[in-house]
mmCIF file of N, CA and C in Angstrom:
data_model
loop_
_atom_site.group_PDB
_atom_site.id
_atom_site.type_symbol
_atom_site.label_atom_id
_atom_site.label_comp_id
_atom_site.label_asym_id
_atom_site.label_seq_id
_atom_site.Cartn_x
_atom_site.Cartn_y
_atom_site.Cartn_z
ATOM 1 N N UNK A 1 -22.514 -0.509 0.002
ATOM 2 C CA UNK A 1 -21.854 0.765 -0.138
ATOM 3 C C UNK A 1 -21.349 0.887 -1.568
ATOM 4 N N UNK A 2 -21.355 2.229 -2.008
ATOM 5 C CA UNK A 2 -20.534 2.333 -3.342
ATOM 6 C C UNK A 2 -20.434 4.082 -3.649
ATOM 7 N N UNK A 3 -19.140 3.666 -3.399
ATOM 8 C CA UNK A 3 -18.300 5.182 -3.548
ATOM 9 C C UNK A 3 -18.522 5.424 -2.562
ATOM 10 N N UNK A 4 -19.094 6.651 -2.258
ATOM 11 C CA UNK A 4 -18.938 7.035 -0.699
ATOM 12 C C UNK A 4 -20.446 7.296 -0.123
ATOM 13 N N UNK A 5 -21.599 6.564 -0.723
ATOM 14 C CA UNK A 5 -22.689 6.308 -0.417
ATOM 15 C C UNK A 5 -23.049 4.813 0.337
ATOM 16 N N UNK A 6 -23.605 4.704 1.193
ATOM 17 C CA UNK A 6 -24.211 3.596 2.428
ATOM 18 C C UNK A 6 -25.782 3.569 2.208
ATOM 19 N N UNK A 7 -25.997 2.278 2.039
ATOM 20 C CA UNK A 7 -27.573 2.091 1.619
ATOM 21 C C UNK A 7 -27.792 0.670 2.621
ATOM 22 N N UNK A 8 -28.666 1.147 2.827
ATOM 23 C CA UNK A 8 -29.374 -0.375 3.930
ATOM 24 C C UNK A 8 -30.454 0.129 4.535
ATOM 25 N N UNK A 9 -31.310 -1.047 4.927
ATOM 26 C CA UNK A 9 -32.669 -1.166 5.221
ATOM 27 C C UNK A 9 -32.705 -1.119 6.936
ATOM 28 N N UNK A 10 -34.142 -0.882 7.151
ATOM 29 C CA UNK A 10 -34.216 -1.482 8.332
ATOM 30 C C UNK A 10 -35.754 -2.249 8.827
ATOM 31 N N UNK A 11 -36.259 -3.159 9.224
ATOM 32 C CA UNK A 11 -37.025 -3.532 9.568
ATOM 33 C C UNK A 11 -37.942 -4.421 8.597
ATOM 34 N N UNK A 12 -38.439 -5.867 8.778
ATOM 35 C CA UNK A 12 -38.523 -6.727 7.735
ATOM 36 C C UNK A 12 -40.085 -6.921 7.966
ATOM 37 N N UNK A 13 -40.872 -6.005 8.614
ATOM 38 C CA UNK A 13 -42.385 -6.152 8.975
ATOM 39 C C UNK A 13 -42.969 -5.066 8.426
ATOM 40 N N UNK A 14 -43.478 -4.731 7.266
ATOM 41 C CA UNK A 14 -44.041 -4.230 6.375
ATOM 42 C C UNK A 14 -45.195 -3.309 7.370
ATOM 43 N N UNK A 15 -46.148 -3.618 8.195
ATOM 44 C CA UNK A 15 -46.681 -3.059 8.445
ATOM 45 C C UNK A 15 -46.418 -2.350 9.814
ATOM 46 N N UNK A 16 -45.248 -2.532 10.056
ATOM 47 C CA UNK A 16 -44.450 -1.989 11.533
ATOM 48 C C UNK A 16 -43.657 -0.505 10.696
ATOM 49 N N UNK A 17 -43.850 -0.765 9.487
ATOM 50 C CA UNK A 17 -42.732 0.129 8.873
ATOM 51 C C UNK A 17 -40.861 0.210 8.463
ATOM 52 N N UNK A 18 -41.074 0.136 7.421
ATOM 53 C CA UNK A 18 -39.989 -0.457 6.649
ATOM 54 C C UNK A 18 -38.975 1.114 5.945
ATOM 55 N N UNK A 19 -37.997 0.817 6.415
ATOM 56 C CA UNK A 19 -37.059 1.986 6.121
ATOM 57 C C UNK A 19 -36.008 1.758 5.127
ATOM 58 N N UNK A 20 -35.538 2.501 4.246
ATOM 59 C CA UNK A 20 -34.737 2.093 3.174
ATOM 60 C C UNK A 20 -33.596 3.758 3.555
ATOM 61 N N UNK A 21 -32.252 3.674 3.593
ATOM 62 C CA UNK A 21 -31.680 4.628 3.489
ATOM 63 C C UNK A 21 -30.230 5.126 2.751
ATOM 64 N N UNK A 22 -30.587 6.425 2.325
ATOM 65 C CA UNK A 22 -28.547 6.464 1.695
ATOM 66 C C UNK A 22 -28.350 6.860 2.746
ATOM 67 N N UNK A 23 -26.950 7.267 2.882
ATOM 68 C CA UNK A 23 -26.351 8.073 4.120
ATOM 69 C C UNK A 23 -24.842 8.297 3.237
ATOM 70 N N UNK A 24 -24.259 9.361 3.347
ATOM 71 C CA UNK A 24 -22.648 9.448 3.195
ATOM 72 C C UNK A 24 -21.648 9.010 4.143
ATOM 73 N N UNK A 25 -21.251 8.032 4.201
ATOM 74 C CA UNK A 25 -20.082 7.217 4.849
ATOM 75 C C UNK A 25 -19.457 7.796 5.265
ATOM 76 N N UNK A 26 -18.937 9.034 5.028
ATOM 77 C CA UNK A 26 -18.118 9.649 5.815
ATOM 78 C C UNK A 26 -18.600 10.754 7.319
ATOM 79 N N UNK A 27 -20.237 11.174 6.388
ATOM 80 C CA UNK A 27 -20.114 12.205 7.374
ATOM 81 C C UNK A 27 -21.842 11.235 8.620
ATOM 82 N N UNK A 28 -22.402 10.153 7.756
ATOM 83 C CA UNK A 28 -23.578 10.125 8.305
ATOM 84 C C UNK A 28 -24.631 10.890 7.909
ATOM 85 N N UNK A 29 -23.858 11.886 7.288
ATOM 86 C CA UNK A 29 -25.660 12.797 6.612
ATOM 87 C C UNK A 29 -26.678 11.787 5.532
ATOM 88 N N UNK A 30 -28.182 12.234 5.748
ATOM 89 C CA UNK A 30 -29.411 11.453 5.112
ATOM 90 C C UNK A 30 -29.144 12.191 3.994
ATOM 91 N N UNK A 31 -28.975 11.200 3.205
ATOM 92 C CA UNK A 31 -29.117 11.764 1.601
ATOM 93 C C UNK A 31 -30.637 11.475 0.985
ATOM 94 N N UNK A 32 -31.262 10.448 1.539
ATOM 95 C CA UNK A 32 -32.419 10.267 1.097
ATOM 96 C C UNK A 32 -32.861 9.128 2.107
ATOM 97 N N UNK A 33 -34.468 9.005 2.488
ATOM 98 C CA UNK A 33 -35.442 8.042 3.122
ATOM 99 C C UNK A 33 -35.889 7.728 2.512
ATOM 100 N N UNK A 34 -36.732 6.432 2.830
ATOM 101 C CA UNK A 34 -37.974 6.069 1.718
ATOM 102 C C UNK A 34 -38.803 5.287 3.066
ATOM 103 N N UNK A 35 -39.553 6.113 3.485
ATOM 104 C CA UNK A 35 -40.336 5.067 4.759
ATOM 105 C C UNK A 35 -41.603 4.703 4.259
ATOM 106 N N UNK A 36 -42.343 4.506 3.314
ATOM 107 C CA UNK A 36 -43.391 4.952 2.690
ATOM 108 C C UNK A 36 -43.672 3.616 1.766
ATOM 109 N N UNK A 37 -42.631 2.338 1.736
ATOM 110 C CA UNK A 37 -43.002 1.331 0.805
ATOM 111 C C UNK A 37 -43.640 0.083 1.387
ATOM 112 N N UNK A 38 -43.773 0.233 3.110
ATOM 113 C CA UNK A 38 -43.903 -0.417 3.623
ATOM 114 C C UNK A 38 -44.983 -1.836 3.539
ATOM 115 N N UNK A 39 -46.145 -0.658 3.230
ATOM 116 C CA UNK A 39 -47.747 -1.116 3.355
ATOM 117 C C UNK A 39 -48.632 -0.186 2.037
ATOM 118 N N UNK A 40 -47.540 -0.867 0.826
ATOM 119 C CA UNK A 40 -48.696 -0.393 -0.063
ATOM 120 C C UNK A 40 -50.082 -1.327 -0.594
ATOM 121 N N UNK A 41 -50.640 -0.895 -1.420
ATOM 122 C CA UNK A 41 -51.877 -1.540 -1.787
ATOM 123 C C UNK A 41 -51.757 -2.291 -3.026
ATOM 124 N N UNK A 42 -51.201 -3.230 -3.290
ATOM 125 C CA UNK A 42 -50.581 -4.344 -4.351
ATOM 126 C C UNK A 42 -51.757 -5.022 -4.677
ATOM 127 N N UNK A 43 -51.091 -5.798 -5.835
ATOM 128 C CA UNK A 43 -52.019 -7.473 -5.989
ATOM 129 C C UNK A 43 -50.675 -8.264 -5.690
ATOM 130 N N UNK A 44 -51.577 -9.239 -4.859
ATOM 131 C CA UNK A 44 -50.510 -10.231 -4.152
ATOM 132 C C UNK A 44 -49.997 -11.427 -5.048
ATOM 133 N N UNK A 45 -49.241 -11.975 -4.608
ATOM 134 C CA UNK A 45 -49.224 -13.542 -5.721
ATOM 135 C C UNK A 45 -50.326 -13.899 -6.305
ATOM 136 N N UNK A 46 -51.522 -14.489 -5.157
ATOM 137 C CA UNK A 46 -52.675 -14.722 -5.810
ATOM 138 C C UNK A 46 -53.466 -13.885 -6.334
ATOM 139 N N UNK A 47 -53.227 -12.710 -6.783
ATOM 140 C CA UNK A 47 -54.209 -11.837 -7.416
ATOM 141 C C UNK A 47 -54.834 -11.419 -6.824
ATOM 142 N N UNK A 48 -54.801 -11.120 -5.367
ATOM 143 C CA UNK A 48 -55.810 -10.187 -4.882
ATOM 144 C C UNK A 48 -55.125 -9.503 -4.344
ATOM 145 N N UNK A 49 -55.656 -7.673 -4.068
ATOM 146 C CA UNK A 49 -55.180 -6.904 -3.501
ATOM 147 C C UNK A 49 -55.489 -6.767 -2.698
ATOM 148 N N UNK A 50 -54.194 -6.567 -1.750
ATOM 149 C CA UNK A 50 -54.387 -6.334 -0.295
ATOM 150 C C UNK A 50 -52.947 -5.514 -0.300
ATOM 151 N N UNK A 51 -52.931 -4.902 1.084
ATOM 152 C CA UNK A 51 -51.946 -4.018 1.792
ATOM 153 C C UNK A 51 -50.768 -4.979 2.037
ATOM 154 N N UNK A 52 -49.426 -4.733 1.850
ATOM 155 C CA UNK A 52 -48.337 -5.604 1.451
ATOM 156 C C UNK A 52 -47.225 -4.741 1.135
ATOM 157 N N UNK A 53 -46.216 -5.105 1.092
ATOM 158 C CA UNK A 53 -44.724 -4.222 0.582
ATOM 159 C C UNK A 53 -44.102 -4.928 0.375
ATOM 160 N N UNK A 54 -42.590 -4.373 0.814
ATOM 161 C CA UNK A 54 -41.220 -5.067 0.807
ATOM 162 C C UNK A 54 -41.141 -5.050 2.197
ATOM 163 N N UNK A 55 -40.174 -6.133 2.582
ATOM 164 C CA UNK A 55 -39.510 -7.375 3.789
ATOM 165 C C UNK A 55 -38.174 -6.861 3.431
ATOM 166 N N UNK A 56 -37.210 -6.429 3.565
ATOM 167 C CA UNK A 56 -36.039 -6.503 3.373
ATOM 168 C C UNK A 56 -35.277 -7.173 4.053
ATOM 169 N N UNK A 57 -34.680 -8.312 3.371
ATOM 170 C CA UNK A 57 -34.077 -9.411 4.086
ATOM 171 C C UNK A 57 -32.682 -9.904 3.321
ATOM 172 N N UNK A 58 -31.872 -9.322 3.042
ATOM 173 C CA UNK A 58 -30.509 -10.104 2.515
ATOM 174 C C UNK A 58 -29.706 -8.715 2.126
ATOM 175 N N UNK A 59 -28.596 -9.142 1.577
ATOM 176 C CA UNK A 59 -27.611 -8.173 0.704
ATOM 177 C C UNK A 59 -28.149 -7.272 -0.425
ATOM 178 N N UNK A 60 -28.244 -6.072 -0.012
ATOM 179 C CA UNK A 60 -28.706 -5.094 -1.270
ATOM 180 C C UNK A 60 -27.674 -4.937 -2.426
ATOM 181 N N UNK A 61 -28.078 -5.061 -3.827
ATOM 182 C CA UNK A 61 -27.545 -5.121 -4.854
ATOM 183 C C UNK A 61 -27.611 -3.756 -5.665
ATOM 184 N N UNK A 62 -26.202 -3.339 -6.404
ATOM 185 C CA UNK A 62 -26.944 -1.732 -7.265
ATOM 186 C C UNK A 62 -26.451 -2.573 -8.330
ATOM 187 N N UNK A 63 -26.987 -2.044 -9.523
ATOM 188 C CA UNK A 63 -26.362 -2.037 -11.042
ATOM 189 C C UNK A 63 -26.949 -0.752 -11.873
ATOM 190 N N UNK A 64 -26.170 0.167 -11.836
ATOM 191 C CA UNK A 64 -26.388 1.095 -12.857
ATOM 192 C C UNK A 64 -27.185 2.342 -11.908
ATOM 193 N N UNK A 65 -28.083 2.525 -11.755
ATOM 194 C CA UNK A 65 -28.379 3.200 -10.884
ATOM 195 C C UNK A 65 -30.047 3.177 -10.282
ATOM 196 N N UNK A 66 -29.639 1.681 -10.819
ATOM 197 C CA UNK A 66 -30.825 0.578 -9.373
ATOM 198 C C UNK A 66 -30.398 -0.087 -8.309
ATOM 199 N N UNK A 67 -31.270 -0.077 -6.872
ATOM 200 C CA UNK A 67 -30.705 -0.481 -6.170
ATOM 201 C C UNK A 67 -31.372 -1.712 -5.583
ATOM 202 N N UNK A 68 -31.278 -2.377 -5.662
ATOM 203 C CA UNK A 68 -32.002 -3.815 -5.833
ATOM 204 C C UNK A 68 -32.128 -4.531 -3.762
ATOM 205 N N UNK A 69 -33.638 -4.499 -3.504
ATOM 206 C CA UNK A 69 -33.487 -4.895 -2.532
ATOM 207 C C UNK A 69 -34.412 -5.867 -2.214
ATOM 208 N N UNK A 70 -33.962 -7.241 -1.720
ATOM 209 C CA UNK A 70 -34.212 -8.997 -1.677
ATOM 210 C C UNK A 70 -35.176 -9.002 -0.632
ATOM 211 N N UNK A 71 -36.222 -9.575 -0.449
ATOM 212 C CA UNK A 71 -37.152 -9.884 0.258
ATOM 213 C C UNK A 71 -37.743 -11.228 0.483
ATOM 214 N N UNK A 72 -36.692 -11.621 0.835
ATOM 215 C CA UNK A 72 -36.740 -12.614 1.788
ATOM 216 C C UNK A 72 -37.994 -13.893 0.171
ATOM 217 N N UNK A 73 -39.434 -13.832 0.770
ATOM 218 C CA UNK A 73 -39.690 -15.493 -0.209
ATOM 219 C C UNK A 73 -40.414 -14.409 -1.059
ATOM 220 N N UNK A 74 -40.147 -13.278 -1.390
ATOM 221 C CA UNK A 74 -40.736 -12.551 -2.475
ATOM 222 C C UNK A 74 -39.188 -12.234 -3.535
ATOM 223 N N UNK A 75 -39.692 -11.666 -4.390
ATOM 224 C CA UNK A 75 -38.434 -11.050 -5.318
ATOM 225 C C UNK A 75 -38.148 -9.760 -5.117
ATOM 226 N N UNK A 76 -37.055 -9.505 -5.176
ATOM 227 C CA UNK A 76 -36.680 -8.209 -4.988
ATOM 228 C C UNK A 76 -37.317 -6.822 -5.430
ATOM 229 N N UNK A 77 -37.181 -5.720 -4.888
ATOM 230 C CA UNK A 77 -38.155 -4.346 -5.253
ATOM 231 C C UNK A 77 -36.521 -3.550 -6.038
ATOM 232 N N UNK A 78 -36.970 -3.137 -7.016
ATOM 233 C CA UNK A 78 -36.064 -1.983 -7.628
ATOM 234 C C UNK A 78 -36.371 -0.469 -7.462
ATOM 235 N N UNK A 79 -35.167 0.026 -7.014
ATOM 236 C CA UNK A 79 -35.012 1.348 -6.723
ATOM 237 C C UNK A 79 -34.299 2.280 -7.239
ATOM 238 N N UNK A 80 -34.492 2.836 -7.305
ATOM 239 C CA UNK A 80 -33.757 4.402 -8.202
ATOM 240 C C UNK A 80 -32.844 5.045 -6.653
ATOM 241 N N UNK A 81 -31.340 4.555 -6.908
ATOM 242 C CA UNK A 81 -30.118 4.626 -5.788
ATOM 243 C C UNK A 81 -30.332 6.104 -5.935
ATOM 244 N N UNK A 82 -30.710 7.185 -7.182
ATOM 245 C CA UNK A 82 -30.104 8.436 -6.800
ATOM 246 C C UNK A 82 -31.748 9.267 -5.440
ATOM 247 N N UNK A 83 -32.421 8.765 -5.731
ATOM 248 C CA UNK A 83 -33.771 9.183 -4.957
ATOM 249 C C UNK A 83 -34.797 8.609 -3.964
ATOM 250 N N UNK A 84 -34.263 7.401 -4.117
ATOM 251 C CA UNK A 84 -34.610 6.167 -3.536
ATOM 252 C C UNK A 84 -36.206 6.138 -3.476
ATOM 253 N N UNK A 85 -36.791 6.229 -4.607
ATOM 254 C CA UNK A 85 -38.136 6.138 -5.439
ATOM 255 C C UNK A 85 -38.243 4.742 -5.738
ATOM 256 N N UNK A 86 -39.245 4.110 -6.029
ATOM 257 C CA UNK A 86 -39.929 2.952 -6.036
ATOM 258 C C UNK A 86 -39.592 2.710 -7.954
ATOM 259 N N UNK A 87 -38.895 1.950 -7.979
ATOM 260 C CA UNK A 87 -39.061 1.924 -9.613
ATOM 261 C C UNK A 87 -40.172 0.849 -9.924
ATOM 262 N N UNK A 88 -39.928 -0.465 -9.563
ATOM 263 C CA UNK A 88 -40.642 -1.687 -9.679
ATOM 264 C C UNK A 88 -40.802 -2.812 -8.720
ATOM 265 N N UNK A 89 -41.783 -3.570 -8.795
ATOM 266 C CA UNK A 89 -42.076 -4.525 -7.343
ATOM 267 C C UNK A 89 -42.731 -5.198 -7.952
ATOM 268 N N UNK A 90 -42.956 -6.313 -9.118
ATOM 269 C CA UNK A 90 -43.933 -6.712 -10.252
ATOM 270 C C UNK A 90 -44.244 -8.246 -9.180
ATOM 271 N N UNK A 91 -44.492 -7.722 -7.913
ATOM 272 C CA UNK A 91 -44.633 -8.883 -7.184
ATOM 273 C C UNK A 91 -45.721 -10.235 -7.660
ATOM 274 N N UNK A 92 -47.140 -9.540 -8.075
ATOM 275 C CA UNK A 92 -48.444 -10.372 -8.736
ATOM 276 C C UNK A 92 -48.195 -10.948 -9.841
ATOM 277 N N UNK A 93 -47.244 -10.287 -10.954
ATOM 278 C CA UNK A 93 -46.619 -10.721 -11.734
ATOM 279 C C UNK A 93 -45.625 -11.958 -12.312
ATOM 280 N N UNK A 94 -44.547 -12.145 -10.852
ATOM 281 C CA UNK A 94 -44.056 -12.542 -11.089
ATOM 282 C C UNK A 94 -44.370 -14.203 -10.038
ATOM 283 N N UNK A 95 -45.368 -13.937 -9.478
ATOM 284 C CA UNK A 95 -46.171 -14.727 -8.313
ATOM 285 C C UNK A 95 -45.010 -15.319 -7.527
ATOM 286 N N UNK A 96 -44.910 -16.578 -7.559
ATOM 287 C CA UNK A 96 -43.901 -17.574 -6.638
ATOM 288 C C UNK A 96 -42.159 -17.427 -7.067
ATOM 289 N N UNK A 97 -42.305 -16.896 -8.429
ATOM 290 C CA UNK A 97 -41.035 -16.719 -8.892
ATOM 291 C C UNK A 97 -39.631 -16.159 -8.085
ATOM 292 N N UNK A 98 -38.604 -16.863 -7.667
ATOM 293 C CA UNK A 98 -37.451 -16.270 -7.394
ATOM 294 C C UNK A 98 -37.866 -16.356 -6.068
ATOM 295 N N UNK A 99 -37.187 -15.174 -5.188
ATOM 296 C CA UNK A 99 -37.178 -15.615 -3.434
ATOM 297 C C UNK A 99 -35.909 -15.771 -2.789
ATOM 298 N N UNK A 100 -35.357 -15.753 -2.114
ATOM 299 C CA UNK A 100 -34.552 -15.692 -1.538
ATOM 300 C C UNK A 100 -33.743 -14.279 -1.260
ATOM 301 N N UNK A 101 -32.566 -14.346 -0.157
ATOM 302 C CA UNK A 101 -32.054 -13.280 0.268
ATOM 303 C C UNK A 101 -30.577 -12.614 -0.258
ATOM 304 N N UNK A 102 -30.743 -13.140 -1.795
ATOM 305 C CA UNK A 102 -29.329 -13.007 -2.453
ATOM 306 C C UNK A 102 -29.922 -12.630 -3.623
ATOM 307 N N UNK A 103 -29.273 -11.719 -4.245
ATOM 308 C CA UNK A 103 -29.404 -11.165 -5.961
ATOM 309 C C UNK A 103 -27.904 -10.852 -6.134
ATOM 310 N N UNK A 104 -28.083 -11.618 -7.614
ATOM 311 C CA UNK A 104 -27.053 -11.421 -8.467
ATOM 312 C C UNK A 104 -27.413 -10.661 -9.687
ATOM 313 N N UNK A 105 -26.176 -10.109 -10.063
ATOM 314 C CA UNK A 105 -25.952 -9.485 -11.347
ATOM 315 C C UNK A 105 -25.228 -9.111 -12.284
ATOM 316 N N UNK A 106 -26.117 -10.204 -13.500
ATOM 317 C CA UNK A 106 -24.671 -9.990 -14.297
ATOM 318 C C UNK A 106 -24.865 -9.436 -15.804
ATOM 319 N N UNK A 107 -25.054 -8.914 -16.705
ATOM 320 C CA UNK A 107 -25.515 -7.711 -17.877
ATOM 321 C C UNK A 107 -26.856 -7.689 -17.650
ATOM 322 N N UNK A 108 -28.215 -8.252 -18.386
ATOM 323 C CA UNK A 108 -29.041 -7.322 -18.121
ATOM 324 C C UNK A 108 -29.996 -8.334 -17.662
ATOM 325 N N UNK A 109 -29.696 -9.038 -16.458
ATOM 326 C CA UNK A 109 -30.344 -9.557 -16.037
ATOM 327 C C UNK A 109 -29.938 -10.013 -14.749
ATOM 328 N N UNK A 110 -31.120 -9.672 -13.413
ATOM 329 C CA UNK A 110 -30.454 -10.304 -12.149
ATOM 330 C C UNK A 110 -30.953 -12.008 -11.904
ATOM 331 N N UNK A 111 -30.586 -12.240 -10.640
ATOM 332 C CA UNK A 111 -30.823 -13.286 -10.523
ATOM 333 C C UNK A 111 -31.086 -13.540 -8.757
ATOM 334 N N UNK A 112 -32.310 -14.564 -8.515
ATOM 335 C CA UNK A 112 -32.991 -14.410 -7.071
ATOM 336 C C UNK A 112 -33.562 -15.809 -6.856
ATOM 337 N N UNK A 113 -33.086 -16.803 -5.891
ATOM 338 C CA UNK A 113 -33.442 -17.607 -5.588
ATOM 339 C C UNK A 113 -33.106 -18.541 -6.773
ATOM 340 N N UNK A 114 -33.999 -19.256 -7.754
ATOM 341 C CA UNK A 114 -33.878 -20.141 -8.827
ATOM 342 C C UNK A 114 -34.714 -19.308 -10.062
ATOM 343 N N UNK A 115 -35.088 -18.322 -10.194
ATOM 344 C CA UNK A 115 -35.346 -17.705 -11.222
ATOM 345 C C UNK A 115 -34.110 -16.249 -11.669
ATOM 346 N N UNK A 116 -34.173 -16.150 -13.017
ATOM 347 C CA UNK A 116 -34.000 -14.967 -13.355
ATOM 348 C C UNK A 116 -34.848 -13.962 -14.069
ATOM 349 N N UNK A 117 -34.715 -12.610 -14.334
ATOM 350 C CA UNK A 117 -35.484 -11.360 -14.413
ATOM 351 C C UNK A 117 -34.364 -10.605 -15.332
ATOM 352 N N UNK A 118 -35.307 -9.838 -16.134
ATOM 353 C CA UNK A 118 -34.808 -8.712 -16.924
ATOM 354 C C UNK A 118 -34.764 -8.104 -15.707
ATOM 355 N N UNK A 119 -33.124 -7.195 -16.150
ATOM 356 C CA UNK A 119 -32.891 -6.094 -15.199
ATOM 357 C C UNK A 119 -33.866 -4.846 -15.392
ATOM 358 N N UNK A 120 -34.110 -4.210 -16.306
ATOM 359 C CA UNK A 120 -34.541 -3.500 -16.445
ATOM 360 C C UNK A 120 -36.096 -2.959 -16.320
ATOM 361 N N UNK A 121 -36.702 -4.402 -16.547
ATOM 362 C CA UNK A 121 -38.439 -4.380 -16.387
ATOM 363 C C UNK A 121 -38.390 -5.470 -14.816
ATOM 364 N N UNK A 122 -37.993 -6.596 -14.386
ATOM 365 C CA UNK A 122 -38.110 -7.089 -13.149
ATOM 366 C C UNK A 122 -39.193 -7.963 -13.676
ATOM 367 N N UNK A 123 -39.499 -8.338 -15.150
ATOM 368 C CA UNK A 123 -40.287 -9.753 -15.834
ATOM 369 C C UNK A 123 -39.307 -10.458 -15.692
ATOM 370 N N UNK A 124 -39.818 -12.013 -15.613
ATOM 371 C CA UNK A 124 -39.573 -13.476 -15.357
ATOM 372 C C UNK A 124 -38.721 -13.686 -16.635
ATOM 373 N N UNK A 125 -37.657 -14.182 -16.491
ATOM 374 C CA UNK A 125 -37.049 -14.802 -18.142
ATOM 375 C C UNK A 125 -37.764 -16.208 -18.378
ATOM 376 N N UNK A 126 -38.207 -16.234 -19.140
ATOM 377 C CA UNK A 126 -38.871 -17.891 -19.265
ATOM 378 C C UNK A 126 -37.620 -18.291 -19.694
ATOM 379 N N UNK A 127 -37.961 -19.480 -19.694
ATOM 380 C CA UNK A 127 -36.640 -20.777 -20.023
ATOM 381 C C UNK A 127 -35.637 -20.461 -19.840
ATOM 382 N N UNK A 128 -35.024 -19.743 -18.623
ATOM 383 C CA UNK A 128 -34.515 -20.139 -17.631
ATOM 384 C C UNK A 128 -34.295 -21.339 -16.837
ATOM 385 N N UNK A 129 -32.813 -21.994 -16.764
ATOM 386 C CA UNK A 129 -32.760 -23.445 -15.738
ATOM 387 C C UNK A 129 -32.099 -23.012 -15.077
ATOM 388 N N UNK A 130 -32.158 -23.754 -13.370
ATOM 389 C CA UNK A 130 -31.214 -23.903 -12.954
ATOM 390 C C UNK A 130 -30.270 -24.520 -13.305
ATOM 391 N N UNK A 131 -30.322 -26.306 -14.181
ATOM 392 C CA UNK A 131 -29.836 -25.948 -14.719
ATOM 393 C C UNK A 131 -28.136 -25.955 -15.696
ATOM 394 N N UNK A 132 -28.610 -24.718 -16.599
ATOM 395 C CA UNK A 132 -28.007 -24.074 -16.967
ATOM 396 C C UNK A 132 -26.382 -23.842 -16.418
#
């Protein structure tokens, strides 16, 4: 939640259909859906494309006016909190990197499992430690 907006997911099976929502806390009205990220057509870790999405599985994170949501042994998908539009999912990219059901954030960079990421693009920081 933040301010008087409510954001949370529902359903962690991509091809069952995966729901992302605002709502206003006070009254319950849909400020915005996003049912549509479920089962897109990606390149996977290993480089091949196949039909795949986001899992939403942990604590959703905003910073600025992304809304950062954890998928479980993938890395998180970034979202645009005011429209709830697909900003980035650099899943093939970032292959095995990161994972888990927690993101942190702290200036311009989050953090997921044992890797960190530019906030802004959702690339791998090399030399990165845990560590650190």
């Amino acid at each position: 939640m933040e301010g008087d907006t409510l954001y949370f997911a529902a359903s962690i099976w991509p091809f069952m259909g995966v729901f992302i929502h605002a709502v206003d806390a006070h009254t319950g009205k849909v400020i915005w859906t996003n049912d549509g990220d479920g089962s897109i057509y990606i390149k996977q870790p290993h480089s091949a494309d196949s039909f795949a999405g986001i899992a939403p599985q942990g604590h959703l994170a905003i910073s600025g006016n992304r809304l950062f949501i954890p998928g479980g042994r993938s890395i998180p998908a970034c979202y645009d909190k005011k429209t709830g539009k697909l900003i980035y999912y650099p899943l093939n990219e970032n292959s095995k990197k990161g994972g888990g059901h927690s993101v942190m954030i702290s200036g311009s960079y989050y953090f997921n499992g044992d890797a960190a990421f530019k906030l802004d693009t959702g690339k791998f920081l090399s030399g990165f430690s845990q560590s650190l």
